Every structure is written in structure tokens, then in C-alpha cells.
Coordinates of C-alpha atoms in Angstrom, one line a residue:
M1 CA 0.0 0.1 0.0
D2 CA 1.3 3.5 -1.0
K3 CA 2.7 5.6 2.0
K4 CA 0.2 8.4 1.4
I5 CA -2.7 5.8 1.4
E6 CA -1.5 4.1 4.4
E7 CA -1.2 7.4 6.4
L8 CA -4.7 8.5 5.5
K9 CA -6.1 5.0 6.3
N10 CA -4.3 5.2 10.0
A11 CA -5.5 8.5 10.8
A12 CA -9.1 7.3 9.8
D13 CA -8.6 4.3 11.8
F14 CA -7.3 6.6 14.8
L15 CA -10.5 8.6 14.4
K16 CA -13.2 6.0 13.8
N17 CA -13.9 5.5 17.8
N18 CA -14.9 8.9 18.3
E19 CA -14.8 11.3 15.4
Y20 CA -16.9 9.3 13.0
L21 CA -17.5 11.9 10.3
P22 CA -13.8 13.1 10.0
A23 CA -13.0 9.4 10.1
A24 CA -15.6 8.6 7.1
K25 CA -14.0 11.5 5.1
C26 CA -10.5 10.1 5.6
Y27 CA -11.7 6.9 4.5
A28 CA -13.4 8.3 1.5
N29 CA -10.0 9.8 0.6
V30 CA -8.4 6.8 1.0
A31 CA -11.2 4.8 -1.3
E32 CA -10.8 7.3 -4.2
L33 CA -6.8 6.6 -4.3
L34 CA -7.4 3.3 -4.3
E35 CA -10.1 3.5 -7.2
K36 CA -7.8 5.7 -9.3
A37 CA -4.9 3.0 -8.8
G38 CA -7.3 0.1 -10.1
N39 CA -7.4 -1.5 -6.8
I40 CA -11.3 -1.9 -6.7
E41 CA -11.7 -4.6 -4.2
E42 CA -9.4 -2.8 -1.7
A43 CA -11.7 0.3 -2.3
E44 CA -14.7 -1.7 -1.4
I45 CA -13.5 -2.6 2.1
I46 CA -12.8 1.0 2.7
F47 CA -16.2 1.8 1.5
Q48 CA -17.7 -0.6 4.3
N49 CA -15.5 1.4 7.1
I50 CA -17.2 4.4 5.9
I51 CA -20.5 2.9 6.3
D52 CA -19.6 1.6 9.7
C53 CA -18.7 5.5 10.7
Y54 CA -22.0 6.5 9.3
N55 CA -23.9 4.0 11.2
K56 CA -22.2 5.1 14.5
E57 CA -22.7 8.7 13.9
A58 CA -26.5 8.4 13.1
E59 CA -27.1 6.3 16.3
S60 CA -25.4 8.7 18.0
N61 CA -27.4 11.6 16.6
I62 CA -30.8 9.3 17.4
G63 CA -29.6 9.2 21.1
Q64 CA -29.6 12.8 21.1
N65 CA -32.9 13.3 19.5
K66 CA -31.0 14.8 16.5
H67 CA -33.6 12.9 14.2
H68 CA -33.0 15.3 11.3
E69 CA -29.2 14.9 11.3
A70 CA -29.6 11.1 11.6
A71 CA -31.7 11.1 8.4
E72 CA -29.2 12.7 6.5
I73 CA -26.3 10.4 7.7
F74 CA -28.6 7.3 6.7
L75 CA -29.2 8.9 3.5
A76 CA -25.4 9.2 2.6
A77 CA -25.1 5.7 3.5
G78 CA -27.9 4.5 1.2
E79 CA -26.3 6.5 -1.6
L80 CA -23.0 4.9 -0.9
K81 CA -24.6 1.5 -1.0
I82 CA -26.1 2.1 -4.4
R83 CA -22.5 3.0 -5.5
L84 CA -21.3 -0.3 -4.4
N85 CA -24.3 -1.7 -6.5
E86 CA -25.9 -3.1 -3.2
E87 CA -29.5 -1.9 -3.8
D88 CA -31.3 -4.0 -1.3
L89 CA -28.9 -2.9 1.4
S90 CA -29.4 1.0 0.1
R91 CA -33.2 0.6 0.5
E92 CA -32.7 -0.5 4.3
Y93 CA -30.8 3.0 4.9
Y94 CA -33.4 4.9 2.7
N95 CA -36.1 3.3 4.8
K96 CA -34.2 4.3 8.2
A97 CA -33.8 7.6 6.8
V98 CA -37.5 7.9 6.2
Q99 CA -38.3 7.1 9.8
Q100 CA -35.9 9.7 10.9
F101 CA -37.5 12.3 8.9
I102 CA -40.7 11.4 10.2
K103 CA -39.7 11.6 13.7
A104 CA -38.2 14.8 12.9
A105 CA -41.4 16.1 11.4
E106 CA -43.4 15.0 14.7
Q107 CA -40.6 16.6 16.6
T108 CA -41.1 20.1 15.2
L109 CA -45.1 19.5 14.6
N110 CA -45.2 19.5 18.6
Q111 CA -43.5 22.8 18.8
D112 CA -46.1 24.2 16.1
D113 CA -43.5 24.7 13.6
F114 CA -45.5 23.7 10.5
Q115 CA -43.2 24.8 7.8
N116 CA -40.0 22.6 9.2
A117 CA -42.5 19.6 9.8
G118 CA -44.0 20.0 6.2
D119 CA -40.2 19.9 4.8
F120 CA -39.5 16.8 7.0
F121 CA -42.4 15.1 5.8
K122 CA -42.0 16.0 2.4
K123 CA -38.5 14.7 2.1
A124 CA -39.6 11.4 4.0
A125 CA -42.2 11.2 1.1
F126 CA -39.9 11.8 -1.8
Y127 CA -37.7 9.0 -0.5
L128 CA -40.7 6.7 0.1
E129 CA -41.6 7.3 -3.5
Q130 CA -38.4 7.3 -5.2
E131 CA -36.1 4.9 -3.6
I132 CA -38.5 2.8 -1.6
Q133 CA -41.3 2.8 -4.2
D134 CA -44.1 2.6 -1.4
M135 CA -46.6 4.8 -3.1
D136 CA -49.3 4.1 -0.7
L137 CA -47.2 5.4 2.1
A138 CA -45.8 8.3 0.2
N139 CA -48.9 9.6 -0.5
K140 CA -49.9 9.4 3.2
I141 CA -46.9 11.5 4.3
Y142 CA -47.2 13.9 1.4
N143 CA -51.1 14.6 2.6
K144 CA -49.3 15.4 6.1
A145 CA -46.9 17.7 4.7
I146 CA -49.7 19.5 2.6
D147 CA -51.6 19.7 5.8
C148 CA -48.4 21.2 7.6
Y149 CA -48.0 23.7 4.8
Q150 CA -51.5 24.8 4.7
K151 CA -51.4 25.5 8.5
F152 CA -48.0 27.4 7.9
K153 CA -49.9 29.4 5.2
N154 CA -52.6 30.2 7.5
Q155 CA -50.1 31.6 10.1
I156 CA -48.8 34.1 7.6
V157 CA -50.1 37.7 7.5
I158 CA -50.5 37.7 3.7
E159 CA -50.2 41.5 3.4
E160 CA -46.8 41.4 5.4
D161 CA -45.2 38.4 3.6
F162 CA -47.0 38.0 0.3
K163 CA -44.1 36.4 -1.7
K164 CA -43.9 33.8 1.0
A165 CA -47.5 32.9 1.1
T166 CA -47.4 32.6 -2.6
H167 CA -44.3 30.4 -2.5
I168 CA -46.0 27.9 -0.1
T169 CA -49.2 27.9 -2.3
Q170 CA -46.8 26.9 -5.0
I171 CA -45.3 24.1 -2.9
I172 CA -48.9 22.6 -2.1
A173 CA -49.6 22.2 -5.9
I174 CA -46.3 20.5 -6.3
L175 CA -47.0 18.1 -3.4
Y176 CA -50.9 17.3 -4.9
E177 CA -49.0 16.5 -8.3
R178 CA -46.7 14.3 -6.4
T179 CA -49.5 12.2 -5.1
G180 CA -51.0 11.9 -8.7
N181 CA -53.8 14.4 -8.1
Y182 CA -53.0 16.5 -11.1
E183 CA -56.4 18.3 -11.5
K184 CA -56.0 19.5 -7.7
A185 CA -52.4 20.6 -8.5
I186 CA -53.7 22.9 -11.5
E187 CA -56.3 24.2 -9.2
I188 CA -53.6 25.2 -6.4
D189 CA -51.3 26.7 -9.3
N190 CA -54.2 28.8 -10.3
N191 CA -54.5 30.2 -6.9
A192 CA -50.8 30.8 -6.7
L193 CA -50.8 32.3 -10.3
E194 CA -53.8 34.9 -9.1
M195 CA -51.7 35.7 -6.1
A196 CA -48.3 36.2 -8.0
K197 CA -50.1 38.2 -10.5
K198 CA -51.3 40.9 -8.2
R199 CA -47.6 41.6 -7.3
D200 CA -46.0 40.9 -10.3
L201 CA -43.8 37.9 -9.4
V202 CA -42.5 37.3 -12.6
Q203 CA -40.4 34.0 -11.4
I204 CA -43.3 32.4 -9.4
I205 CA -45.8 33.1 -12.2
T206 CA -43.4 31.4 -14.5
D207 CA -42.9 28.4 -12.4
C208 CA -46.5 27.9 -11.9
Y209 CA -47.3 27.9 -15.7
L210 CA -44.2 25.4 -15.8
H211 CA -45.9 23.1 -13.4
M212 CA -49.2 23.4 -14.7
A213 CA -47.7 22.4 -18.2
H214 CA -46.1 19.3 -16.6
C215 CA -49.5 18.4 -14.8
Y216 CA -51.1 18.5 -18.3
L217 CA -48.4 16.3 -19.6
K218 CA -49.2 14.0 -16.8
L219 CA -53.0 14.1 -17.7
D220 CA -52.1 13.1 -21.3
K221 CA -53.2 16.6 -22.7
K222 CA -50.5 17.6 -24.8
E223 CA -52.3 20.5 -26.4
K224 CA -53.1 21.9 -23.3
M225 CA -49.3 21.5 -22.0
I226 CA -48.3 23.5 -25.4
K227 CA -50.9 26.1 -24.9
T228 CA -49.7 26.7 -21.3
L229 CA -46.1 26.9 -22.2
K230 CA -47.1 29.3 -24.9
I231 CA -48.9 31.6 -22.5
A232 CA -45.9 31.5 -20.1
K233 CA -43.4 32.4 -23.1
D234 CA -45.4 35.1 -24.1
Y235 CA -46.0 36.5 -20.6
N236 CA -42.3 36.4 -20.3
I237 CA -41.4 38.2 -23.6
K238 CA -44.0 40.8 -22.9
S239 CA -42.9 41.5 -19.0
G240 CA -39.5 41.6 -20.6
K241 CA -40.3 44.4 -23.2
L242 CA -42.3 46.3 -20.8
K243 CA -39.5 46.4 -18.3
M244 CA -37.4 47.6 -21.0
E245 CA -39.7 50.4 -21.7
K246 CA -39.5 51.5 -18.2
K247 CA -35.8 50.9 -18.3
N248 CA -35.8 48.1 -15.6
Y249 CA -33.1 46.3 -17.9
L250 CA -31.9 43.9 -15.1
E251 CA -35.5 42.3 -14.5
A252 CA -36.5 42.6 -18.1
S253 CA -33.2 40.3 -18.8
E254 CA -34.5 37.7 -16.3
S255 CA -37.8 37.5 -17.9
F256 CA -36.3 36.9 -21.3
D257 CA -33.9 34.4 -19.7
N258 CA -37.3 32.6 -18.6
A259 CA -38.7 32.9 -22.1
I260 CA -35.6 31.3 -23.6
S261 CA -36.0 28.3 -21.3
I262 CA -39.9 27.8 -22.0
L263 CA -38.7 28.3 -25.8
K264 CA -36.1 25.2 -25.5
E265 CA -38.8 23.1 -24.2
L266 CA -41.3 24.1 -26.7
N267 CA -38.5 23.3 -29.3
K268 CA -38.6 19.7 -28.2
L269 CA -42.0 19.5 -28.2
I270 CA -42.8 21.1 -31.7
V271 CA -40.5 19.6 -34.2
K272 CA -39.2 21.6 -37.0
N273 CA -40.5 25.0 -35.8
S274 CA -38.7 27.9 -37.1
K275 CA -40.6 30.3 -35.6
I276 CA -39.6 28.9 -32.1
L277 CA -35.9 28.8 -33.0
E278 CA -36.3 32.7 -34.3
E279 CA -38.0 33.6 -30.9
I280 CA -35.1 31.7 -29.1
N281 CA -32.6 33.9 -31.0
Q282 CA -34.4 36.9 -30.7
S283 CA -34.8 36.5 -26.9
Y284 CA -31.1 36.1 -26.6
I285 CA -30.7 39.1 -28.5
N286 CA -33.0 41.1 -26.0
K287 CA -31.1 39.9 -23.2
A288 CA -27.8 41.0 -24.6
D289 CA -29.4 44.3 -25.2
C290 CA -30.6 44.4 -21.5
Y291 CA -27.0 44.0 -20.6
I292 CA -25.6 46.5 -23.0
K293 CA -28.0 49.1 -21.7
I294 CA -26.9 48.2 -18.1
A295 CA -23.2 48.5 -19.2
D296 CA -23.7 51.8 -20.9
S297 CA -25.5 53.3 -18.0
N298 CA -22.5 51.9 -15.6
L299 CA -20.1 53.5 -17.8
N300 CA -21.7 57.0 -17.7
Q301 CA -21.6 56.6 -13.9
A302 CA -17.9 55.8 -14.4
E303 CA -18.4 52.1 -12.8
I304 CA -16.3 50.5 -15.2
D305 CA -15.8 47.1 -13.5
R306 CA -19.6 46.4 -13.4
A307 CA -19.9 47.7 -17.1
A308 CA -17.4 45.2 -18.3
H309 CA -19.0 42.4 -16.6
F310 CA -22.3 43.4 -18.2
Q311 CA -20.5 43.6 -21.5
R312 CA -19.1 40.0 -21.2
N313 CA -22.8 38.7 -20.4
A314 CA -23.9 40.4 -23.6
A315 CA -21.1 38.8 -25.6
L316 CA -21.9 35.2 -24.1
C317 CA -25.5 35.6 -25.3
H318 CA -24.4 36.6 -28.6
R319 CA -21.7 33.4 -28.7
L320 CA -24.7 31.3 -27.9
I321 CA -26.7 32.0 -31.0
K322 CA -23.5 32.2 -33.0
K323 CA -23.4 35.6 -33.6
H324 CA -19.6 35.5 -33.6
K325 CA -18.7 39.1 -34.9
N326 CA -21.0 40.7 -32.4
A327 CA -19.8 38.3 -29.4
A328 CA -16.1 39.2 -30.3
E329 CA -16.6 43.0 -30.5
L330 CA -18.4 42.8 -26.8
F331 CA -15.7 40.7 -25.6
V332 CA -13.1 43.2 -27.1
E333 CA -15.1 46.1 -25.1
A334 CA -15.2 44.1 -22.0
G335 CA -11.4 43.1 -22.3
T336 CA -10.6 46.9 -23.0
N337 CA -12.2 48.2 -19.9
F338 CA -10.9 45.3 -17.5
E339 CA -7.4 46.6 -18.9
K340 CA -8.2 49.9 -17.9
L341 CA -8.9 48.7 -14.1
N342 CA -5.4 46.6 -14.5
A343 CA -7.8 43.5 -14.1
K344 CA -5.0 41.8 -16.5
K345 CA -6.5 38.4 -16.0
L346 CA -10.1 39.4 -16.9
A347 CA -8.9 41.2 -19.6
A348 CA -6.8 38.2 -20.9
I349 CA -10.0 36.1 -20.5
N350 CA -12.0 38.4 -22.6
F351 CA -9.4 38.8 -25.3
R352 CA -8.9 35.3 -25.6
D353 CA -12.8 34.7 -26.1
A354 CA -12.8 37.3 -28.6
G355 CA -9.7 35.8 -30.5
L356 CA -11.7 32.5 -30.5
Q357 CA -14.8 34.2 -31.9
Y358 CA -12.8 35.7 -34.8
E359 CA -11.0 32.3 -35.3
L360 CA -14.6 31.0 -35.9
I361 CA -15.3 33.6 -38.5
K362 CA -12.3 32.7 -40.5
K363 CA -10.3 35.9 -39.4
P364 CA -7.0 34.0 -38.2
K365 CA -4.9 37.3 -38.1
T366 CA -7.3 39.4 -35.9
A367 CA -7.9 36.3 -33.8
A368 CA -4.0 35.6 -33.3
D369 CA -3.2 39.4 -32.4
L370 CA -6.0 39.2 -29.6
L371 CA -5.0 35.8 -28.3
L372 CA -1.4 36.9 -28.2
S373 CA -2.4 39.9 -26.3
A374 CA -4.3 37.8 -23.9
A375 CA -1.2 35.3 -23.3
K376 CA 1.2 38.4 -22.7
L377 CA -1.3 39.7 -20.2
A378 CA -2.1 36.4 -18.3
K379 CA 1.8 35.9 -18.2
I380 CA 2.4 39.6 -16.7
E381 CA -0.4 38.7 -14.0
G382 CA 1.3 35.1 -13.5
T383 CA -1.8 33.3 -14.7
N384 CA 0.5 30.7 -16.4
E385 CA -2.6 28.3 -17.4
I386 CA -4.4 30.8 -18.9
S387 CA -1.0 32.1 -20.6
I388 CA 0.0 28.9 -22.0
E389 CA -3.7 28.2 -23.3
C390 CA -3.6 31.6 -25.2
Y391 CA -0.1 31.0 -26.5
R392 CA -1.2 27.5 -28.0
D393 CA -4.2 28.7 -29.4
T394 CA -2.2 31.7 -31.1
L395 CA 0.2 29.3 -32.6
R396 CA -2.9 27.4 -34.2
N397 CA -4.0 30.6 -35.8
F398 CA -0.4 31.6 -37.1
E399 CA -0.6 28.4 -38.8
C400 CA -3.8 29.0 -40.4
F401 CA -2.4 31.8 -42.4
D402 CA 1.0 30.6 -42.5
D403 CA 2.8 33.3 -41.0
M404 CA 5.9 31.0 -39.8
K405 CA 7.9 34.0 -38.7
K406 CA 5.4 35.2 -36.2
F407 CA 4.8 31.3 -35.4
E408 CA 8.3 31.0 -34.5
E409 CA 8.5 34.4 -32.5
T410 CA 5.5 33.2 -30.5
L411 CA 6.8 29.7 -30.1
K412 CA 9.9 31.1 -28.6
E413 CA 7.8 32.9 -25.9
L414 CA 6.0 29.8 -25.3
E415 CA 9.2 28.1 -25.0
E416 CA 10.5 30.4 -22.5
L417 CA 7.9 30.2 -20.4
L418 CA 7.3 26.5 -20.4
K419 CA 11.0 26.2 -19.5
T420 CA 11.0 28.5 -16.6
L421 CA 8.1 26.6 -15.4
A422 CA 9.6 23.4 -15.7
E423 CA 12.9 24.4 -14.0
E424 CA 10.7 26.0 -11.1
E425 CA 8.9 22.5 -11.1
E426 CA 12.3 20.8 -11.2
T427 CA 13.6 22.8 -8.0
E428 CA 10.6 21.7 -6.2
K429 CA 11.0 18.2 -7.2
N430 CA 7.8 18.0 -9.2
F431 CA 9.7 16.1 -11.9
H432 CA 6.6 14.7 -13.3
I433 CA 5.1 18.3 -14.0
A434 CA 8.3 19.5 -15.3
A435 CA 8.3 16.5 -17.9
S436 CA 5.1 17.6 -19.2
Y437 CA 6.3 21.0 -20.1
F438 CA 9.4 19.5 -22.1
F439 CA 7.4 17.0 -23.7
E440 CA 5.0 19.8 -25.2
I441 CA 7.8 22.1 -26.3
G442 CA 9.6 19.0 -28.3
N443 CA 6.0 18.3 -29.8
Y444 CA 6.2 21.8 -31.3
Y445 CA 9.6 21.6 -32.6
N446 CA 9.0 18.1 -33.9
S447 CA 5.9 19.6 -36.1
L448 CA 8.4 22.1 -37.2
K449 CA 10.6 19.3 -38.4
K450 CA 13.5 20.5 -36.2
P451 CA 14.2 17.0 -34.7
K452 CA 17.4 18.0 -32.9
K453 CA 15.6 20.7 -31.1
A454 CA 12.6 18.2 -30.5
E455 CA 15.1 15.5 -29.1
I456 CA 16.8 17.9 -26.6
Y457 CA 13.1 18.6 -25.1
Y458 CA 11.9 15.0 -25.3
N459 CA 15.2 13.8 -23.5
G460 CA 14.2 16.3 -21.1
A461 CA 10.9 14.8 -20.5
I462 CA 12.4 11.2 -20.3
D463 CA 14.9 12.3 -17.7
N464 CA 12.4 14.1 -15.6
L465 CA 10.1 11.2 -15.4
Q466 CA 12.8 8.6 -14.3
K467 CA 13.4 11.2 -11.6
A468 CA 9.8 11.3 -10.7
V469 CA 9.9 7.5 -10.6
E470 CA 12.6 7.6 -8.3
I471 CA 11.3 10.0 -5.9
A472 CA 7.9 8.4 -5.4
I473 CA 9.6 5.1 -4.7
E474 CA 11.6 6.6 -2.2
E475 CA 8.7 8.3 -0.5
E476 CA 6.8 5.0 -0.7
Q477 CA 4.1 6.3 -3.1
L478 CA 4.2 3.1 -5.4
T479 CA 1.0 3.8 -7.5
I480 CA 2.5 7.4 -8.5
A481 CA 5.8 6.0 -9.1
A482 CA 4.4 3.4 -11.6
Y483 CA 2.1 5.8 -13.4
S484 CA 5.2 8.0 -14.0
L485 CA 7.0 5.2 -15.2
S486 CA 4.0 4.3 -17.6
C487 CA 4.3 7.9 -19.0
F488 CA 8.0 7.7 -19.1
I489 CA 7.6 4.5 -21.3
I490 CA 5.1 5.7 -23.6
I491 CA 7.4 8.8 -24.4
K492 CA 10.3 6.6 -25.0
L493 CA 8.0 4.6 -27.5
I494 CA 6.8 7.6 -29.1
V495 CA 10.6 8.8 -29.9
N496 CA 11.1 5.2 -31.2
D497 CA 13.4 4.7 -28.2
T498 CA 12.9 0.7 -27.5
N499 CA 15.7 0.6 -24.7
I500 CA 13.2 -0.3 -22.2
E501 CA 13.6 -3.9 -21.1
S502 CA 16.5 -2.9 -18.8
I503 CA 14.3 -0.2 -17.1
L504 CA 11.5 -2.5 -16.7
A505 CA 13.9 -5.0 -15.0
M506 CA 15.0 -2.3 -12.7
Y507 CA 11.6 -1.5 -11.2
R508 CA 10.1 -4.9 -11.4
N509 CA 10.8 -5.7 -8.0
S510 CA 9.2 -2.5 -6.3
L511 CA 6.4 -1.9 -8.7
G512 CA 5.8 -5.2 -10.5
E513 CA 2.5 -5.9 -9.2
N514 CA 1.1 -2.6 -9.7
N515 CA -1.6 -2.2 -12.8
Y516 CA 0.2 0.9 -14.3
F517 CA 3.2 -1.3 -14.3
K518 CA 1.7 -4.2 -15.9
F519 CA 0.2 -1.8 -18.4
S520 CA 3.6 -0.2 -19.5
E521 CA 5.3 -3.8 -19.7
D522 CA 2.4 -5.2 -21.9
L523 CA 2.4 -2.0 -24.2
Y524 CA 6.0 -2.4 -24.6
K525 CA 6.1 -6.1 -25.4
E526 CA 3.1 -5.4 -28.1
Y527 CA 5.2 -2.4 -29.6
I528 CA 8.4 -4.6 -30.3
S529 CA 6.2 -7.4 -31.5
E530 CA 5.7 -7.9 -35.1
E531 CA 1.7 -7.8 -34.8
K532 CA 1.6 -4.4 -32.9
K533 CA -1.7 -5.1 -31.3
I534 CA -1.5 -1.9 -29.4
L535 CA -5.4 -1.3 -29.4
E536 CA -5.9 -4.7 -27.6
I537 CA -3.7 -3.6 -24.9
I538 CA -5.4 0.0 -24.8
E539 CA -8.8 -1.8 -24.4
K540 CA -7.3 -4.3 -21.9
Y541 CA -6.2 -1.4 -19.6
E542 CA -9.2 1.2 -20.4
Y543 CA -10.0 1.2 -16.8
I544 CA -6.9 2.9 -16.0
I545 CA -6.3 4.9 -18.8
K546 CA -9.7 6.5 -18.7
H547 CA -8.8 7.9 -15.3
S548 CA -6.1 10.2 -16.8
D549 CA -6.3 12.8 -19.5
E550 CA -2.5 12.5 -19.5
L551 CA -2.4 9.0 -20.4
D552 CA -5.0 9.2 -22.8
Y553 CA -3.3 12.2 -24.6
L554 CA 0.1 10.2 -24.6
I555 CA -1.4 7.0 -25.8
S556 CA -3.2 9.0 -28.8
K557 CA 0.2 10.3 -29.7
L558 CA 1.7 6.9 -29.8
T559 CA -1.1 5.6 -32.3
E560 CA -0.8 8.4 -34.3
I561 CA 2.8 8.0 -34.9
M562 CA 2.4 4.4 -35.3
K563 CA -0.2 5.0 -38.2
I564 CA 2.2 7.5 -40.1
Q565 CA 4.9 5.0 -39.6
D566 CA 2.8 2.3 -41.3

């Protein structure tokens, strides 16, 4: 067992006698590491330790009359049993959770706390319906929840808390729907709707219409469902336009957002309806216009930061409907304003997004210029991840209009950044990360057909990976060591260096039982065989490859090179 895993397990073992939830958290970390290493059986044993901790914590809560807390713990145990494909046992835990929710409801009911009692009954009924599938009992408990919410609503002074009273009415409608009483649910929705319209509570009005539409679907009344959705859509578009006229742009944008969601639902129901698609696009444009108006108002008040954020929101709307030019221009405006505020990271993000939009409308030069600006700003700010990403995107666009001079100048900047980062990681003994930077530079020079330069960086990656293996073994982190070794071997195969047998022999005693080592060895043997059935090896070890984007990428590079060689 890896040293890190062993330390976490020891910590959990120490805590499990008194601190049940912290122990469960430690065990969860152990199980996650074991799963990533492909040690599924060991992970399942650890999961059982988590269940034991949950049981003890729940029993402790029950002893203190903390029934709600106990219920939540039993739910967590039930979800874990489902993950372990033990559905029968999961039902036992959901049953325990239901009993505790009911006790919590009765406890609060004795204190005339009708709202919380309703919440607890509602949760109990939900799990009876969804997980235990006892609809008769679920309906009885749903009716208890309805009764509690009705009593709570009667306690509310409607004029003082109109919104809450309307919201509770809406919840009651939903609970009638859960019991299968759809006609009653629609009736209560109409009550909530009348209340909400008195105060123009747009979101509640929208939710009521949507719930009514859902009930009509359950009653197999598709035409009424579509009609209700259209009413809801028209209401929100009208509301948005009225609010725009009143210059209440933020609330208007929320109405258009509701309209978009409803139109998307209608689009699923009414096939090939171009009018709906036009309305979706127009609602996005209206929403963007609201954001632009807010931004303009903020600029007039010298609130540049707020203006820039709304310009970005408007750009995102145009991007969603593929209005790439409009989106690009708004991203540039937002980026320019963020740059004025010296918010270099936000400026970089917006210039990057603008560049990517210009790339989509086949303007690689404009795209490259913006992406390069983004890369430089992010580099100054020290947000290296964004900087590297933008340099990569810049290089792709320089390739598009065949400006190899600028390509190589930009590559020099990226090379300098990646080398600096690699050297910093080497100093910190993070050799695996350093290797990934060297490997990337090597790939670029390989694409430029500069094999000598590429070889320098590939060798840098290989050397660092071997150091990563040694360090991990020294620290008794054997899974990490075997993982680094697998990357080391794949890169050696990518550069067609088959001097690997001695390396495998060197680490067989310490790492031979690890799945990453077995994968590396099988991959190497197949690579040097005549048949080269690499895809069979990839399929065999898919369960560990899929956990790592890095391994997936390296394998794709290897298979790509092998196709070229064939």
C-alpha cells in the first residue's frame, strides 16, 4: 500500500472510535486513491468502513434526539450502497432515513413549527416514492406535508409576507402533483398564479405555468401543455419588453431568460418549428441588449468594472446563438475596460474569448493578435495556465495564415515560459510536471521538423519522468511511481526508443504488482512484437487510462505516430 494511502488510513482508523464523520472523510479519500490505482476490491473494503462510521454517527444523533441529522447520515449511507451496487441494502438505509425524517417532523410539529414539519414530511415522502417505491405510504406522508404547509400558510399575514404565502401555495400544488392528484395541483397552481400576478412576481408566475404544463403532460393533455407553455413564454416576453420600456433592464433580462428556457422546452415538443428558433435567438438578442444598456449606464457613472461584466454577459448571449462577430466585439470592449482597471486576468480571458470568436469567422490574423495580447497579459499577471492556453491558440491561428515567422517568434515566448515553469518544478522536485512542459515543447519543434531541438526536450521529459519514479519510490508512493513510469515508457516509444527492457527490470521488484506497471510492460512487449496490437492493450487497460487525461493524450500520440510509420 502507498505511503500516502497508508497514512490516510491510519488517520481514519485513529478517528473512527470517536470522530465518526472526520473518519468517514479520511476513508473516502483512501477509497478514491485506491479506485484511481485500479484497486477496486480494496476500495470496496474501505467503503464498508465509511458505512460503519455513518452507522455510529447516526445512532449517536438518534440518542440525542437529532432525528434530522440522523436521517441525512442514513441517506449518505444509502447512496454509498447504491454506488457499491448493493441496492437491497441501500433500501434499508433509505427506510431508516425516512423513519428519522418522520420523527423529525413530529418533533417540530409538537412545537407548532409547521414549515419545518412540512419540509421533513416532504423529504420522507420523496424517498418513499423514489427509492423505496411505496406509493401508498408516500401519498399519506405527502398529505401530512400538505396539511403542515396549509397550516403554515394560515399563520402568515399575507399582506406582510405576500411572496412567502404565494411560494407556499406553489409548494402545495407540487405536492398534490406528487400524489397523482393533477387536477387539484392545477387548481392550486391557478390560486398561486392569481396571487403572484397581483404583485407581478415574474419568477413565481413562470414556475406556476411550468408546473401546470407538467401536470397537463401527466394527464396526457399535450395540447393544453403546449398552450400553457406558450402563455408562459408570451407572458415573459411581454414582461421583458415592458420592463425594457421602463428601463428596468436587469428584471427585463430575467424575463427574457425565462422565455428562452420555455422556448427550448417548446422546441423539443414541436418539431421543426423555425418560428420557435427565431424567438429563441431574438430573446437572446433582447437579453444581450438589456446587458448592453446596463453596461452603458454603468460607464456613464464611471462604474467600469460593473460595465465590463455586463458587456461580457452580452457577449456570452451572442456567442450562444453563434453571432460570432457581435460576441467578439463585445468581448473586446469588456477586455479593454478590464485592462483600464489593470484587471489583467479578466482582460486576458475576454481577449482570448474574442480571439476564439474571430477564429470561427475565419479571421485568423485578428484572432492571433487578440490571443497573443491575452497570453502576454496573463503572463504578466502570473496566471500561467491561461497564458499557456492562449499561446497555444495563437500558434494555431498563425499556422492558418502561414505566418511562420510570427509562429516561431510566439513559440519562442511559449518555450521560454514553459522552460521557466519546468525549471521551477524541478527545483520543487515536481519532476513529472516538469516533464509535461518539456514534452510539449518537443512536440512543437517536432511539428516544425526540427528533430535535434525536439530531441533535447523529449530527453528532458524522459529524464524528469525517471526522476519522478525514483522520488515516488523513495517516498513509498508506489502507485504514483508506476504511473510516472508508464508515462516515461510511452514517451520513449513515441520517440521510437525501445531501450526499455532494462528499465522494466530495474523496477519490477518494487512496482511489478501495480496495474500501471503491468500496462507499461504489456504495451512495450506489444510495441516490439511483429503484430503490434496496441489497440488490444489499450482496451485491456481502459479502466486505468480513462482516469487520466495525460495517459489518454500520450496513447493517442503514440497511435498517431504508429499510423504515420505504417
